[in-house]
Amino acid sequence: GSIKNKRSLISLENLLGLLRLCIEHKKAGNQLFLACDNEDFSTPDIVRIMGKIIGKKPIIFNFPVKLLLTIFILIKKEKVGKSLIIDLQVDNRLTKEYLGWKPRSYY
């Protein structure tokens, strides 16, 4: 509950829609496009959403982030700990502007 990071995700529907657009769009050839949904989520948000999908309420509690990272370091899993804590955001503005793509919101 203490982790206040931001994560970009993309729904399967938005990914498939973008892939279709790239196949059909004349300007999409030989380009690299970053894609994500319109809203970013924290790790606790993602756990809550997953719980809602499977019909179970997750137990989320506040835990000092520095202590959590220290525990991961002690068990030799620092990379895993950092990957849970850091921001992992995608900027899809250029994809939306260049192709006119509008990801649908699902949350």
mmCIF file of N, CA, C and O in Angstrom:
data_model
loop_
_atom_site.group_PDB
_atom_site.id
_atom_site.type_symbol
_atom_site.label_atom_id
_atom_site.label_comp_id
_atom_site.label_asym_id
_atom_site.label_seq_id
_atom_site.Cartn_x
_atom_site.Cartn_y
_atom_site.Cartn_z
ATOM 1 N N GLY A 1 0.791 -1.200 0.000
ATOM 2 C CA GLY A 1 0.000 0.000 0.000
ATOM 3 C C GLY A 1 0.836 1.268 0.000
ATOM 4 O O GLY A 1 0.355 2.325 -0.370
ATOM 5 N N SER A 2 2.094 1.173 0.402
ATOM 6 C CA SER A 2 2.959 2.353 0.484
ATOM 7 C C SER A 2 3.606 2.718 -0.847
ATOM 8 O O SER A 2 4.153 3.798 -0.988
ATOM 9 N N ILE A 3 3.553 1.810 -1.791
ATOM 10 C CA ILE A 3 4.222 2.041 -3.074
ATOM 11 C C ILE A 3 3.374 2.990 -3.913
ATOM 12 O O ILE A 3 2.222 2.710 -4.215
ATOM 13 N N LYS A 4 3.963 4.109 -4.276
ATOM 14 C CA LYS A 4 3.247 5.159 -5.014
ATOM 15 C C LYS A 4 3.801 5.316 -6.433
ATOM 16 O O LYS A 4 3.909 6.410 -6.950
ATOM 17 N N ASN A 5 4.180 4.207 -7.038
ATOM 18 C CA ASN A 5 4.744 4.269 -8.385
ATOM 19 C C ASN A 5 3.648 4.387 -9.445
ATOM 20 O O ASN A 5 2.465 4.343 -9.125
ATOM 21 N N LYS A 6 4.044 4.530 -10.675
ATOM 22 C CA LYS A 6 3.108 4.578 -11.794
ATOM 23 C C LYS A 6 3.536 3.564 -12.840
ATOM 24 O O LYS A 6 4.705 3.485 -13.203
ATOM 25 N N ARG A 7 2.583 2.781 -13.308
ATOM 26 C CA ARG A 7 2.821 1.740 -14.299
ATOM 27 C C ARG A 7 1.896 1.943 -15.487
ATOM 28 O O ARG A 7 0.700 2.159 -15.325
ATOM 29 N N SER A 8 2.453 1.858 -16.675
ATOM 30 C CA SER A 8 1.651 1.917 -17.886
ATOM 31 C C SER A 8 1.316 0.487 -18.309
ATOM 32 O O SER A 8 2.166 -0.390 -18.320
ATOM 33 N N LEU A 9 0.064 0.286 -18.647
ATOM 34 C CA LEU A 9 -0.412 -1.008 -19.127
ATOM 35 C C LEU A 9 -1.139 -0.786 -20.443
ATOM 36 O O LEU A 9 -1.508 0.342 -20.781
ATOM 37 N N ILE A 10 -1.364 -1.854 -21.174
ATOM 38 C CA ILE A 10 -2.193 -1.763 -22.369
ATOM 39 C C ILE A 10 -3.119 -2.967 -22.407
ATOM 40 O O ILE A 10 -2.688 -4.107 -22.180
ATOM 41 N N SER A 11 -4.388 -2.702 -22.659
ATOM 42 C CA SER A 11 -5.358 -3.783 -22.761
ATOM 43 C C SER A 11 -5.152 -4.513 -24.085
ATOM 44 O O SER A 11 -4.613 -3.959 -25.052
ATOM 45 N N LEU A 12 -5.571 -5.743 -24.115
ATOM 46 C CA LEU A 12 -5.451 -6.527 -25.333
ATOM 47 C C LEU A 12 -6.219 -5.866 -26.476
ATOM 48 O O LEU A 12 -5.738 -5.813 -27.615
ATOM 49 N N GLU A 13 -7.391 -5.329 -26.174
ATOM 50 C CA GLU A 13 -8.198 -4.665 -27.199
ATOM 51 C C GLU A 13 -7.475 -3.456 -27.790
ATOM 52 O O GLU A 13 -7.472 -3.259 -28.998
ATOM 53 N N ASN A 14 -6.845 -2.643 -26.940
ATOM 54 C CA ASN A 14 -6.106 -1.479 -27.437
ATOM 55 C C ASN A 14 -4.879 -1.894 -28.233
ATOM 56 O O ASN A 14 -4.559 -1.286 -29.254
ATOM 57 N N LEU A 15 -4.186 -2.925 -27.777
ATOM 58 C CA LEU A 15 -3.012 -3.401 -28.509
ATOM 59 C C LEU A 15 -3.407 -3.916 -29.894
ATOM 60 O O LEU A 15 -2.790 -3.563 -30.907
ATOM 61 N N LEU A 16 -4.455 -4.721 -29.945
ATOM 62 C CA LEU A 16 -4.903 -5.245 -31.233
ATOM 63 C C LEU A 16 -5.392 -4.130 -32.152
ATOM 64 O O LEU A 16 -5.139 -4.150 -33.358
ATOM 65 N N GLY A 17 -6.073 -3.139 -31.567
ATOM 66 C CA GLY A 17 -6.536 -2.004 -32.365
ATOM 67 C C GLY A 17 -5.375 -1.219 -32.951
ATOM 68 O O GLY A 17 -5.414 -0.800 -34.121
ATOM 69 N N LEU A 18 -4.328 -1.037 -32.161
ATOM 70 C CA LEU A 18 -3.150 -0.314 -32.658
ATOM 71 C C LEU A 18 -2.431 -1.126 -33.735
ATOM 72 O O LEU A 18 -2.007 -0.574 -34.752
ATOM 73 N N LEU A 19 -2.302 -2.420 -33.529
ATOM 74 C CA LEU A 19 -1.666 -3.261 -34.546
ATOM 75 C C LEU A 19 -2.431 -3.203 -35.868
ATOM 76 O O LEU A 19 -1.833 -3.089 -36.946
ATOM 77 N N ARG A 20 -3.738 -3.251 -35.781
ATOM 78 C CA ARG A 20 -4.554 -3.155 -36.997
ATOM 79 C C ARG A 20 -4.343 -1.806 -37.679
ATOM 80 O O ARG A 20 -4.195 -1.720 -38.893
ATOM 81 N N LEU A 21 -4.334 -0.742 -36.888
ATOM 82 C CA LEU A 21 -4.112 0.594 -37.428
ATOM 83 C C LEU A 21 -2.751 0.682 -38.115
ATOM 84 O O LEU A 21 -2.620 1.273 -39.194
ATOM 85 N N CYS A 22 -1.729 0.090 -37.496
ATOM 86 C CA CYS A 22 -0.385 0.114 -38.086
ATOM 87 C C CYS A 22 -0.344 -0.632 -39.418
ATOM 88 O O CYS A 22 0.375 -0.233 -40.336
ATOM 89 N N ILE A 23 -1.106 -1.700 -39.530
ATOM 90 C CA ILE A 23 -1.158 -2.450 -40.789
ATOM 91 C C ILE A 23 -1.819 -1.615 -41.879
ATOM 92 O O ILE A 23 -1.377 -1.616 -43.031
ATOM 93 N N GLU A 24 -2.843 -0.853 -41.504
ATOM 94 C CA GLU A 24 -3.633 -0.107 -42.487
ATOM 95 C C GLU A 24 -3.114 1.309 -42.761
ATOM 96 O O GLU A 24 -3.376 1.854 -43.827
ATOM 97 N N HIS A 25 -2.402 1.901 -41.825
ATOM 98 C CA HIS A 25 -2.000 3.310 -41.937
ATOM 99 C C HIS A 25 -0.785 3.466 -42.845
ATOM 100 O O HIS A 25 0.228 2.787 -42.677
ATOM 101 N N LYS A 26 -0.847 4.381 -43.789
ATOM 102 C CA LYS A 26 0.230 4.584 -44.768
ATOM 103 C C LYS A 26 1.518 5.096 -44.124
ATOM 104 O O LYS A 26 2.607 4.813 -44.604
ATOM 105 N N LYS A 27 1.410 5.857 -43.030
ATOM 106 C CA LYS A 27 2.596 6.443 -42.399
ATOM 107 C C LYS A 27 3.233 5.529 -41.351
ATOM 108 O O LYS A 27 4.248 5.877 -40.768
ATOM 109 N N ALA A 28 2.664 4.352 -41.128
ATOM 110 C CA ALA A 28 3.136 3.491 -40.039
ATOM 111 C C ALA A 28 4.341 2.633 -40.413
ATOM 112 O O ALA A 28 5.020 2.121 -39.532
ATOM 113 N N GLY A 29 4.640 2.496 -41.685
ATOM 114 C CA GLY A 29 5.737 1.633 -42.111
ATOM 115 C C GLY A 29 7.081 2.070 -41.571
ATOM 116 O O GLY A 29 7.398 3.252 -41.529
ATOM 117 N N ASN A 30 7.880 1.104 -41.133
ATOM 118 C CA ASN A 30 9.239 1.326 -40.633
ATOM 119 C C ASN A 30 9.304 2.316 -39.466
ATOM 120 O O ASN A 30 10.288 3.042 -39.325
ATOM 121 N N GLN A 31 8.284 2.362 -38.660
ATOM 122 C CA GLN A 31 8.239 3.256 -37.500
ATOM 123 C C GLN A 31 8.180 2.436 -36.217
ATOM 124 O O GLN A 31 7.755 1.282 -36.217
ATOM 125 N N LEU A 32 8.585 3.047 -35.130
ATOM 126 C CA LEU A 32 8.498 2.433 -33.810
ATOM 127 C C LEU A 32 7.472 3.223 -33.000
ATOM 128 O O LEU A 32 7.597 4.441 -32.870
ATOM 129 N N PHE A 33 6.471 2.527 -32.479
ATOM 130 C CA PHE A 33 5.414 3.194 -31.723
ATOM 131 C C PHE A 33 5.346 2.630 -30.311
ATOM 132 O O PHE A 33 5.391 1.416 -30.112
ATOM 133 N N LEU A 34 5.249 3.523 -29.330
ATOM 134 C CA LEU A 34 5.043 3.119 -27.944
ATOM 135 C C LEU A 34 3.545 3.156 -27.666
ATOM 136 O O LEU A 34 2.844 4.063 -28.115
ATOM 137 N N ALA A 35 3.075 2.171 -26.924
ATOM 138 C CA ALA A 35 1.639 2.068 -26.711
ATOM 139 C C ALA A 35 1.310 1.758 -25.262
ATOM 140 O O ALA A 35 1.991 0.968 -24.608
ATOM 141 N N CYS A 36 0.257 2.407 -24.775
ATOM 142 C CA CYS A 36 -0.287 2.117 -23.456
ATOM 143 C C CYS A 36 -1.698 2.676 -23.403
ATOM 144 O O CYS A 36 -2.092 3.466 -24.252
ATOM 145 N N ASP A 37 -2.441 2.238 -22.408
ATOM 146 C CA ASP A 37 -3.764 2.803 -22.191
ATOM 147 C C ASP A 37 -3.612 4.231 -21.680
ATOM 148 O O ASP A 37 -2.505 4.692 -21.404
ATOM 149 N N ASN A 38 -4.720 4.923 -21.529
ATOM 150 C CA ASN A 38 -4.686 6.333 -21.141
ATOM 151 C C ASN A 38 -4.371 6.573 -19.670
ATOM 152 O O ASN A 38 -4.040 7.676 -19.287
ATOM 153 N N GLU A 39 -4.499 5.551 -18.846
ATOM 154 C CA GLU A 39 -4.338 5.736 -17.401
ATOM 155 C C GLU A 39 -3.204 4.860 -16.867
ATOM 156 O O GLU A 39 -3.083 3.698 -17.248
ATOM 157 N N ASP A 40 -2.371 5.419 -15.994
ATOM 158 C CA ASP A 40 -1.312 4.660 -15.332
ATOM 159 C C ASP A 40 -1.788 4.248 -13.942
ATOM 160 O O ASP A 40 -2.623 4.919 -13.329
ATOM 161 N N PHE A 41 -1.233 3.141 -13.442
ATOM 162 C CA PHE A 41 -1.645 2.600 -12.154
ATOM 163 C C PHE A 41 -0.427 2.330 -11.281
ATOM 164 O O PHE A 41 0.648 2.032 -11.792
ATOM 165 N N SER A 42 -0.622 2.369 -9.973
ATOM 166 C CA SER A 42 0.443 1.973 -9.041
ATOM 167 C C SER A 42 0.378 0.455 -8.877
ATOM 168 O O SER A 42 -0.614 -0.194 -9.234
ATOM 169 N N THR A 43 1.443 -0.110 -8.321
ATOM 170 C CA THR A 43 1.447 -1.557 -8.065
ATOM 171 C C THR A 43 0.263 -1.962 -7.179
ATOM 172 O O THR A 43 -0.431 -2.933 -7.499
ATOM 173 N N PRO A 44 -0.044 -1.230 -6.079
ATOM 174 C CA PRO A 44 -1.230 -1.598 -5.293
ATOM 175 C C PRO A 44 -2.536 -1.495 -6.104
ATOM 176 O O PRO A 44 -3.433 -2.325 -5.933
ATOM 177 N N ASP A 45 -2.629 -0.510 -6.998
ATOM 178 C CA ASP A 45 -3.814 -0.410 -7.861
ATOM 179 C C ASP A 45 -3.968 -1.659 -8.716
ATOM 180 O O ASP A 45 -5.074 -2.190 -8.883
ATOM 181 N N ILE A 46 -2.857 -2.121 -9.282
ATOM 182 C CA ILE A 46 -2.886 -3.301 -10.148
ATOM 183 C C ILE A 46 -3.331 -4.526 -9.355
ATOM 184 O O ILE A 46 -4.137 -5.332 -9.828
ATOM 185 N N VAL A 47 -2.831 -4.665 -8.127
ATOM 186 C CA VAL A 47 -3.231 -5.789 -7.276
ATOM 187 C C VAL A 47 -4.728 -5.710 -6.979
ATOM 188 O O VAL A 47 -5.438 -6.727 -7.024
ATOM 189 N N ARG A 48 -5.243 -4.515 -6.709
ATOM 190 C CA ARG A 48 -6.688 -4.357 -6.456
ATOM 191 C C ARG A 48 -7.511 -4.733 -7.691
ATOM 192 O O ARG A 48 -8.546 -5.397 -7.578
ATOM 193 N N ILE A 49 -7.079 -4.292 -8.858
ATOM 194 C CA ILE A 49 -7.797 -4.608 -10.101
ATOM 195 C C ILE A 49 -7.791 -6.117 -10.347
ATOM 196 O O ILE A 49 -8.823 -6.706 -10.700
ATOM 197 N N MET A 50 -6.643 -6.748 -10.136
ATOM 198 C CA MET A 50 -6.571 -8.199 -10.330
ATOM 199 C C MET A 50 -7.497 -8.918 -9.344
ATOM 200 O O MET A 50 -8.175 -9.882 -9.711
ATOM 201 N N GLY A 51 -7.538 -8.440 -8.104
ATOM 202 C CA GLY A 51 -8.438 -9.024 -7.117
ATOM 203 C C GLY A 51 -9.894 -8.886 -7.527
ATOM 204 O O GLY A 51 -10.686 -9.821 -7.376
ATOM 205 N N LYS A 52 -10.239 -7.727 -8.055
ATOM 206 C CA LYS A 52 -11.610 -7.499 -8.515
ATOM 207 C C LYS A 52 -11.967 -8.452 -9.653
ATOM 208 O O LYS A 52 -13.068 -9.001 -9.698
ATOM 209 N N ILE A 53 -11.022 -8.651 -10.572
ATOM 210 C CA ILE A 53 -11.265 -9.534 -11.717
ATOM 211 C C ILE A 53 -11.517 -10.968 -11.263
ATOM 212 O O ILE A 53 -12.408 -11.639 -11.791
ATOM 213 N N ILE A 54 -10.751 -11.439 -10.286
ATOM 214 C CA ILE A 54 -10.927 -12.823 -9.840
ATOM 215 C C ILE A 54 -11.931 -12.959 -8.692
ATOM 216 O O ILE A 54 -12.190 -14.055 -8.206
ATOM 217 N N GLY A 55 -12.488 -11.832 -8.257
ATOM 218 C CA GLY A 55 -13.519 -11.877 -7.225
ATOM 219 C C GLY A 55 -12.997 -12.067 -5.810
ATOM 220 O O GLY A 55 -13.702 -12.583 -4.959
ATOM 221 N N LYS A 56 -11.759 -11.657 -5.553
ATOM 222 C CA LYS A 56 -11.190 -11.770 -4.211
ATOM 223 C C LYS A 56 -10.600 -10.435 -3.805
ATOM 224 O O LYS A 56 -9.913 -9.794 -4.587
ATOM 225 N N LYS A 57 -10.868 -10.028 -2.581
ATOM 226 C CA LYS A 57 -10.316 -8.769 -2.091
ATOM 227 C C LYS A 57 -8.908 -9.015 -1.558
ATOM 228 O O LYS A 57 -8.709 -9.776 -0.612
ATOM 229 N N PRO A 58 -7.911 -8.358 -2.161
ATOM 230 C CA PRO A 58 -6.529 -8.569 -1.697
ATOM 231 C C PRO A 58 -6.285 -7.873 -0.362
ATOM 232 O O PRO A 58 -6.932 -6.879 -0.032
ATOM 233 N N ILE A 59 -5.347 -8.417 0.386
ATOM 234 C CA ILE A 59 -4.921 -7.793 1.629
ATOM 235 C C ILE A 59 -3.732 -6.898 1.299
ATOM 236 O O ILE A 59 -2.660 -7.389 0.948
ATOM 237 N N ILE A 60 -3.952 -5.602 1.378
ATOM 238 C CA ILE A 60 -2.906 -4.630 1.078
ATOM 239 C C ILE A 60 -2.698 -3.776 2.317
ATOM 240 O O ILE A 60 -3.645 -3.231 2.862
ATOM 241 N N PHE A 61 -1.471 -3.681 2.748
ATOM 242 C CA PHE A 61 -1.179 -2.870 3.923
ATOM 243 C C PHE A 61 0.036 -1.998 3.649
ATOM 244 O O PHE A 61 0.844 -2.292 2.770
ATOM 245 N N ASN A 62 0.139 -0.909 4.389
ATOM 246 C CA ASN A 62 1.279 -0.012 4.250
ATOM 247 C C ASN A 62 2.502 -0.628 4.912
ATOM 248 O O ASN A 62 2.421 -1.160 6.016
ATOM 249 N N PHE A 63 3.597 -0.557 4.189
ATOM 250 C CA PHE A 63 4.869 -1.096 4.656
ATOM 251 C C PHE A 63 5.936 -0.132 4.174
ATOM 252 O O PHE A 63 5.930 0.249 3.007
ATOM 253 N N PRO A 64 6.850 0.285 5.031
ATOM 254 C CA PRO A 64 7.869 1.246 4.595
ATOM 255 C C PRO A 64 8.642 0.740 3.371
ATOM 256 O O PRO A 64 9.193 -0.357 3.378
ATOM 257 N N VAL A 65 8.662 1.549 2.335
ATOM 258 C CA VAL A 65 9.283 1.158 1.073
ATOM 259 C C VAL A 65 10.769 0.870 1.247
ATOM 260 O O VAL A 65 11.294 -0.105 0.687
ATOM 261 N N LYS A 66 11.470 1.692 2.030
ATOM 262 C CA LYS A 66 12.902 1.460 2.250
ATOM 263 C C LYS A 66 13.152 0.122 2.944
ATOM 264 O O LYS A 66 14.098 -0.584 2.616
ATOM 265 N N LEU A 67 12.297 -0.214 3.893
ATOM 266 C CA LEU A 67 12.442 -1.497 4.582
ATOM 267 C C LEU A 67 12.149 -2.650 3.624
ATOM 268 O O LEU A 67 12.852 -3.670 3.624
ATOM 269 N N LEU A 68 11.140 -2.493 2.802
ATOM 270 C CA LEU A 68 10.812 -3.510 1.802
ATOM 271 C C LEU A 68 11.993 -3.750 0.865
ATOM 272 O O LEU A 68 12.379 -4.899 0.614
ATOM 273 N N LEU A 69 12.600 -2.671 0.387
ATOM 274 C CA LEU A 69 13.754 -2.798 -0.500
ATOM 275 C C LEU A 69 14.933 -3.449 0.230
ATOM 276 O O LEU A 69 15.635 -4.292 -0.341
ATOM 277 N N THR A 70 15.122 -3.114 1.492
ATOM 278 C CA THR A 70 16.191 -3.735 2.288
ATOM 279 C C THR A 70 15.983 -5.244 2.392
ATOM 280 O O THR A 70 16.939 -6.024 2.280
ATOM 281 N N ILE A 71 14.751 -5.659 2.584
ATOM 282 C CA ILE A 71 14.447 -7.104 2.654
ATOM 283 C C ILE A 71 14.808 -7.781 1.337
ATOM 284 O O ILE A 71 15.421 -8.856 1.327
ATOM 285 N N PHE A 72 14.445 -7.163 0.223
ATOM 286 C CA PHE A 72 14.793 -7.733 -1.079
ATOM 287 C C PHE A 72 16.313 -7.820 -1.262
ATOM 288 O O PHE A 72 16.809 -8.784 -1.834
ATOM 289 N N ILE A 73 17.032 -6.835 -0.777
ATOM 290 C CA ILE A 73 18.500 -6.857 -0.865
ATOM 291 C C ILE A 73 19.048 -8.010 -0.028
ATOM 292 O O ILE A 73 19.936 -8.754 -0.471
ATOM 293 N N LEU A 74 18.504 -8.186 1.175
ATOM 294 C CA LEU A 74 18.986 -9.248 2.070
ATOM 295 C C LEU A 74 18.739 -10.646 1.491
ATOM 296 O O LEU A 74 19.525 -11.565 1.731
ATOM 297 N N ILE A 75 17.664 -10.812 0.751
ATOM 298 C CA ILE A 75 17.389 -12.139 0.161
ATOM 299 C C ILE A 75 17.943 -12.242 -1.264
ATOM 300 O O ILE A 75 17.591 -13.148 -2.010
ATOM 301 N N LYS A 76 18.802 -11.272 -1.611
ATOM 302 C CA LYS A 76 19.493 -11.252 -2.901
ATOM 303 C C LYS A 76 18.521 -11.175 -4.082
ATOM 304 O O LYS A 76 18.721 -11.809 -5.116
ATOM 305 N N LYS A 77 17.485 -10.375 -3.916
ATOM 306 C CA LYS A 77 16.495 -10.148 -4.973
ATOM 307 C C LYS A 77 16.275 -8.656 -5.181
ATOM 308 O O LYS A 77 15.151 -8.189 -5.368
ATOM 309 N N GLU A 78 17.369 -7.887 -5.154
ATOM 310 C CA GLU A 78 17.273 -6.430 -5.255
ATOM 311 C C GLU A 78 16.596 -5.990 -6.552
ATOM 312 O O GLU A 78 15.774 -5.083 -6.549
ATOM 313 N N LYS A 79 16.931 -6.648 -7.666
ATOM 314 C CA LYS A 79 16.328 -6.267 -8.952
ATOM 315 C C LYS A 79 14.814 -6.463 -8.929
ATOM 316 O O LYS A 79 14.070 -5.637 -9.444
ATOM 317 N N VAL A 80 14.375 -7.553 -8.323
ATOM 318 C CA VAL A 80 12.931 -7.812 -8.212
ATOM 319 C C VAL A 80 12.282 -6.736 -7.358
ATOM 320 O O VAL A 80 11.235 -6.189 -7.719
ATOM 321 N N GLY A 81 12.895 -6.415 -6.233
ATOM 322 C CA GLY A 81 12.361 -5.384 -5.345
ATOM 323 C C GLY A 81 12.255 -4.041 -6.029
ATOM 324 O O GLY A 81 11.223 -3.371 -5.955
ATOM 325 N N LYS A 82 13.328 -3.647 -6.716
ATOM 326 C CA LYS A 82 13.298 -2.360 -7.423
ATOM 327 C C LYS A 82 12.249 -2.355 -8.524
ATOM 328 O O LYS A 82 11.591 -1.345 -8.755
ATOM 329 N N SER A 83 12.084 -3.484 -9.214
ATOM 330 C CA SER A 83 11.104 -3.525 -10.302
ATOM 331 C C SER A 83 9.673 -3.375 -9.782
ATOM 332 O O SER A 83 8.793 -2.934 -10.506
ATOM 333 N N LEU A 84 9.438 -3.720 -8.522
ATOM 334 C CA LEU A 84 8.113 -3.533 -7.931
ATOM 335 C C LEU A 84 7.871 -2.102 -7.469
ATOM 336 O O LEU A 84 6.741 -1.668 -7.335
ATOM 337 N N ILE A 85 8.949 -1.368 -7.231
ATOM 338 C CA ILE A 85 8.857 -0.049 -6.610
ATOM 339 C C ILE A 85 8.953 1.101 -7.618
ATOM 340 O O ILE A 85 8.280 2.114 -7.483
ATOM 341 N N ILE A 86 9.787 0.949 -8.640
ATOM 342 C CA ILE A 86 10.048 2.066 -9.562
ATOM 343 C C ILE A 86 8.869 2.310 -10.513
ATOM 344 O O ILE A 86 8.007 1.467 -10.688
ATOM 345 N N ASP A 87 8.880 3.489 -11.110
ATOM 346 C CA ASP A 87 7.904 3.814 -12.157
ATOM 347 C C ASP A 87 8.289 3.102 -13.440
ATOM 348 O O ASP A 87 9.468 2.980 -13.771
ATOM 349 N N LEU A 88 7.296 2.625 -14.155
ATOM 350 C CA LEU A 88 7.486 2.026 -15.478
ATOM 351 C C LEU A 88 6.395 2.599 -16.381
ATOM 352 O O LEU A 88 5.358 1.990 -16.583
ATOM 353 N N GLN A 89 6.654 3.799 -16.876
ATOM 354 C CA GLN A 89 5.655 4.502 -17.672
ATOM 355 C C GLN A 89 6.086 4.615 -19.125
ATOM 356 O O GLN A 89 7.258 4.731 -19.429
ATOM 357 N N VAL A 90 5.083 4.589 -19.991
ATOM 358 C CA VAL A 90 5.280 4.742 -21.424
ATOM 359 C C VAL A 90 4.614 6.047 -21.844
ATOM 360 O O VAL A 90 3.505 6.354 -21.406
ATOM 361 N N ASP A 91 5.291 6.796 -22.685
ATOM 362 C CA ASP A 91 4.724 8.028 -23.234
ATOM 363 C C ASP A 91 4.242 7.733 -24.651
ATOM 364 O O ASP A 91 5.041 7.561 -25.561
ATOM 365 N N ASN A 92 2.941 7.644 -24.817
ATOM 366 C CA ASN A 92 2.384 7.284 -26.119
ATOM 367 C C ASN A 92 1.842 8.491 -26.901
ATOM 368 O O ASN A 92 1.115 8.321 -27.867
ATOM 369 N N ARG A 93 2.223 9.689 -26.493
ATOM 370 C CA ARG A 93 1.716 10.894 -27.175
ATOM 371 C C ARG A 93 2.049 10.901 -28.667
ATOM 372 O O ARG A 93 1.200 11.252 -29.495
ATOM 373 N N LEU A 94 3.274 10.529 -29.021
ATOM 374 C CA LEU A 94 3.653 10.541 -30.439
ATOM 375 C C LEU A 94 2.851 9.525 -31.246
ATOM 376 O O LEU A 94 2.470 9.799 -32.380
ATOM 377 N N THR A 95 2.593 8.365 -30.659
ATOM 378 C CA THR A 95 1.781 7.351 -31.337
ATOM 379 C C THR A 95 0.378 7.895 -31.605
ATOM 380 O O THR A 95 -0.145 7.756 -32.711
ATOM 381 N N LYS A 96 -0.202 8.545 -30.597
ATOM 382 C CA LYS A 96 -1.549 9.092 -30.762
ATOM 383 C C LYS A 96 -1.570 10.220 -31.782
ATOM 384 O O LYS A 96 -2.476 10.284 -32.624
ATOM 385 N N GLU A 97 -0.573 11.095 -31.737
ATOM 386 C CA GLU A 97 -0.538 12.234 -32.668
ATOM 387 C C GLU A 97 -0.238 11.779 -34.101
ATOM 388 O O GLU A 97 -0.888 12.211 -35.041
ATOM 389 N N TYR A 98 0.740 10.917 -34.269
ATOM 390 C CA TYR A 98 1.211 10.511 -35.593
ATOM 391 C C TYR A 98 0.169 9.676 -36.339
ATOM 392 O O TYR A 98 -0.043 9.850 -37.536
ATOM 393 N N LEU A 99 -0.479 8.761 -35.592
ATOM 394 C CA LEU A 99 -1.441 7.855 -36.227
ATOM 395 C C LEU A 99 -2.894 8.241 -35.983
ATOM 396 O O LEU A 99 -3.792 7.643 -36.579
ATOM 397 N N GLY A 100 -3.120 9.195 -35.083
ATOM 398 C CA GLY A 100 -4.500 9.523 -34.725
ATOM 399 C C GLY A 100 -5.138 8.431 -33.878
ATOM 400 O O GLY A 100 -6.353 8.289 -33.841
ATOM 401 N N TRP A 101 -4.312 7.648 -33.193
ATOM 402 C CA TRP A 101 -4.793 6.528 -32.384
ATOM 403 C C TRP A 101 -5.382 7.024 -31.074
ATOM 404 O O TRP A 101 -4.843 7.910 -30.428
ATOM 405 N N LYS A 102 -6.504 6.456 -30.682
ATOM 406 C CA LYS A 102 -7.159 6.823 -29.424
ATOM 407 C C LYS A 102 -7.442 5.549 -28.635
ATOM 408 O O LYS A 102 -8.423 4.854 -28.903
ATOM 409 N N PRO A 103 -6.571 5.247 -27.663
ATOM 410 C CA PRO A 103 -6.842 4.039 -26.860
ATOM 411 C C PRO A 103 -8.116 4.219 -26.043
ATOM 412 O O PRO A 103 -8.389 5.288 -25.510
ATOM 413 N N ARG A 104 -8.899 3.175 -25.988
ATOM 414 C CA ARG A 104 -10.146 3.190 -25.233
ATOM 415 C C ARG A 104 -9.843 3.002 -23.750
ATOM 416 O O ARG A 104 -8.941 2.234 -23.386
ATOM 417 N N SER A 105 -10.566 3.677 -22.878
ATOM 418 C CA SER A 105 -10.385 3.512 -21.433
ATOM 419 C C SER A 105 -11.268 2.378 -20.939
ATOM 420 O O SER A 105 -12.427 2.267 -21.323
ATOM 421 N N TYR A 106 -10.721 1.552 -20.054
ATOM 422 C CA TYR A 106 -11.455 0.403 -19.537
ATOM 423 C C TYR A 106 -11.659 0.453 -18.034
ATOM 424 O O TYR A 106 -12.341 -0.371 -17.485
ATOM 425 N N TYR A 107 -11.034 1.387 -17.324
ATOM 426 C CA TYR A 107 -11.093 1.374 -15.867
ATOM 427 C C TYR A 107 -11.867 2.536 -15.314
ATOM 428 O O TYR A 107 -11.859 3.593 -15.732
#
